[in-house]
Coordinates of C-alpha atoms in Angstrom, one line a residue:
X1 CA -0.1 -0.1 -0.2
X2 CA 1.1 3.2 -0.5
X3 CA 0.5 7.0 1.1
X4 CA -1.6 8.1 -2.4
X5 CA -4.0 5.3 -0.7
X6 CA -4.3 6.4 2.2
X7 CA -5.2 10.4 0.7
X8 CA -7.2 8.7 -1.8
X9 CA -9.4 7.2 1.0
X10 CA -9.3 10.5 3.4
X11 CA -9.5 13.2 0.3
X12 CA -6.9 15.5 -0.6
X13 CA -8.3 18.5 1.5
X14 CA -5.6 19.9 3.8
X15 CA -6.3 22.6 5.9
X16 CA -4.0 25.4 6.2
X17 CA -3.6 28.2 8.0
X18 CA -1.3 31.3 7.2
X19 CA 1.6 32.3 9.5
X20 CA 0.1 35.7 10.7
X21 CA -2.9 34.2 12.1
X22 CA -2.9 34.1 15.6
X23 CA -2.5 31.2 17.9
X24 CA -6.1 31.6 19.5
X25 CA -7.8 31.6 15.5
X26 CA -5.5 28.0 15.1
X27 CA -6.3 27.1 18.5
X28 CA -10.5 27.9 16.9
X29 CA -9.4 26.0 13.7
X30 CA -7.8 22.8 15.7
X31 CA -11.3 22.9 17.2
X32 CA -13.5 23.6 14.2
X33 CA -12.2 20.1 11.7
X34 CA -10.9 17.7 15.1
X35 CA -7.3 17.9 13.9
X36 CA -3.9 17.9 16.1
X37 CA -1.9 19.8 13.3
X38 CA -2.1 22.4 10.5
X39 CA 0.0 22.9 7.6
X40 CA 1.4 26.2 7.4
X41 CA 1.1 27.5 4.0
X42 CA 0.4 30.9 2.8
X43 CA -1.2 30.2 -0.9
X44 CA -2.5 26.5 0.0
X45 CA -0.3 25.0 -2.0
X46 CA 3.1 25.6 -0.3
X47 CA 4.3 24.4 2.8
X48 CA 6.2 27.2 5.0
X49 CA 5.6 25.3 8.4
X50 CA 3.6 23.0 10.3
X51 CA 2.3 23.7 13.4
X52 CA -0.1 21.3 16.0
X53 CA -1.7 21.3 19.5
X54 CA 1.6 19.7 21.1
X55 CA 3.3 22.9 20.5
X56 CA 0.7 24.9 21.5
X57 CA 0.6 22.9 25.2
X58 CA 4.0 22.9 25.4
X59 CA 4.1 27.3 24.7
X60 CA 1.1 27.3 26.9
X61 CA 2.6 25.6 29.5
X62 CA 5.8 27.8 29.7
X63 CA 4.2 31.3 28.6
X64 CA 0.7 30.9 30.2
X65 CA -2.3 32.5 28.1
X66 CA -0.6 35.3 26.5
X67 CA 0.9 32.8 24.0
X68 CA -2.7 33.2 22.6
X69 CA -1.5 36.4 20.4
X70 CA 1.5 35.5 19.5
X71 CA 1.5 34.3 15.8
X72 CA 1.8 30.9 14.4
X73 CA 5.3 32.1 12.5
X74 CA 6.4 32.5 15.9
X75 CA 5.9 28.8 16.5
X76 CA 5.6 26.4 14.1
X77 CA 8.3 23.9 12.3
X78 CA 10.1 26.0 9.4
X79 CA 12.1 22.7 8.6
X80 CA 8.7 20.3 7.5
X81 CA 9.6 16.6 7.0
X82 CA 7.2 15.7 4.1
X83 CA 6.4 12.3 1.9
X84 CA 5.3 11.5 -1.6
X85 CA 2.0 9.5 -2.5
X86 CA 4.7 7.1 -4.0
X87 CA 6.3 6.4 -0.3
X88 CA 5.2 3.0 1.0
X89 CA 3.1 2.4 4.1
X90 CA 5.7 0.8 5.4
X91 CA 8.7 3.5 5.0
X92 CA 6.6 6.1 6.3
X93 CA 5.5 4.9 8.8
X94 CA 9.1 4.2 9.8
X95 CA 9.9 7.9 8.8
X96 CA 7.3 9.0 11.3
X97 CA 8.3 7.0 14.5
X98 CA 12.1 7.9 14.5
X99 CA 11.0 11.1 13.1
X100 CA 8.7 11.5 16.2
X101 CA 6.4 13.4 14.2
X102 CA 2.5 13.0 14.2
X103 CA 1.7 15.3 11.0
X104 CA 3.0 14.5 7.6
X105 CA 2.5 16.4 4.9
X106 CA 2.5 14.5 1.2
X107 CA 3.4 16.2 -1.4
X108 CA 4.2 16.4 -5.0
X109 CA 6.6 18.3 -7.4
X110 CA 6.6 20.7 -4.0
X111 CA 3.2 21.1 -4.3
X112 CA 0.9 19.8 -1.1
X113 CA -1.3 17.2 -2.3
X114 CA -2.7 15.8 0.9
X115 CA -1.8 15.1 5.1
X116 CA -1.2 11.9 6.9
X117 CA -1.4 11.4 10.5
X118 CA -0.1 8.7 12.1
X119 CA -3.4 7.5 12.8
X120 CA -4.1 6.9 9.6
X121 CA -1.0 4.6 8.7
X122 CA -1.7 3.0 11.6
X123 CA -5.5 1.9 10.8
X124 CA -4.6 1.2 7.2
X125 CA -1.6 -1.1 8.3
X126 CA -4.1 -3.0 10.5
X127 CA -6.6 -2.8 7.7
X128 CA -4.3 -4.1 5.2
X129 CA -3.1 -7.3 7.9
X130 CA -6.8 -7.8 8.9
X131 CA -7.6 -9.0 4.7
X132 CA -4.3 -10.3 4.5
X133 CA -5.5 -12.5 7.7
X134 CA -8.8 -13.3 6.7
X135 CA -7.6 -13.9 2.8

């Protein structure tokens, strides 16, 4: 199974946010979409960074509620690991596990085409193992 199979099942929609948005706006977006991470992008196609609920919580613990007024660009991770649609499920699971990341944007020719979470990878791997067992 390849990552493009997961993206095809989930759909290609990726929630993005501008680096100039506030952390309060980010928190609203995470809650609205019931997600744990957002790709930071000025145009919805190119990746400027990524920010997750963990980033917010870590800064909230050290800075308190004032962190909500900071911008996404101040807290985001700008060195973003990405996957390619043709990457295998095993390669992706390895990358995510050993890099300790939970969200992996998927790109083709430098443009965002989807995102997978570690939960997506685990779910599809379990489905794959179940299918193999049943056959």
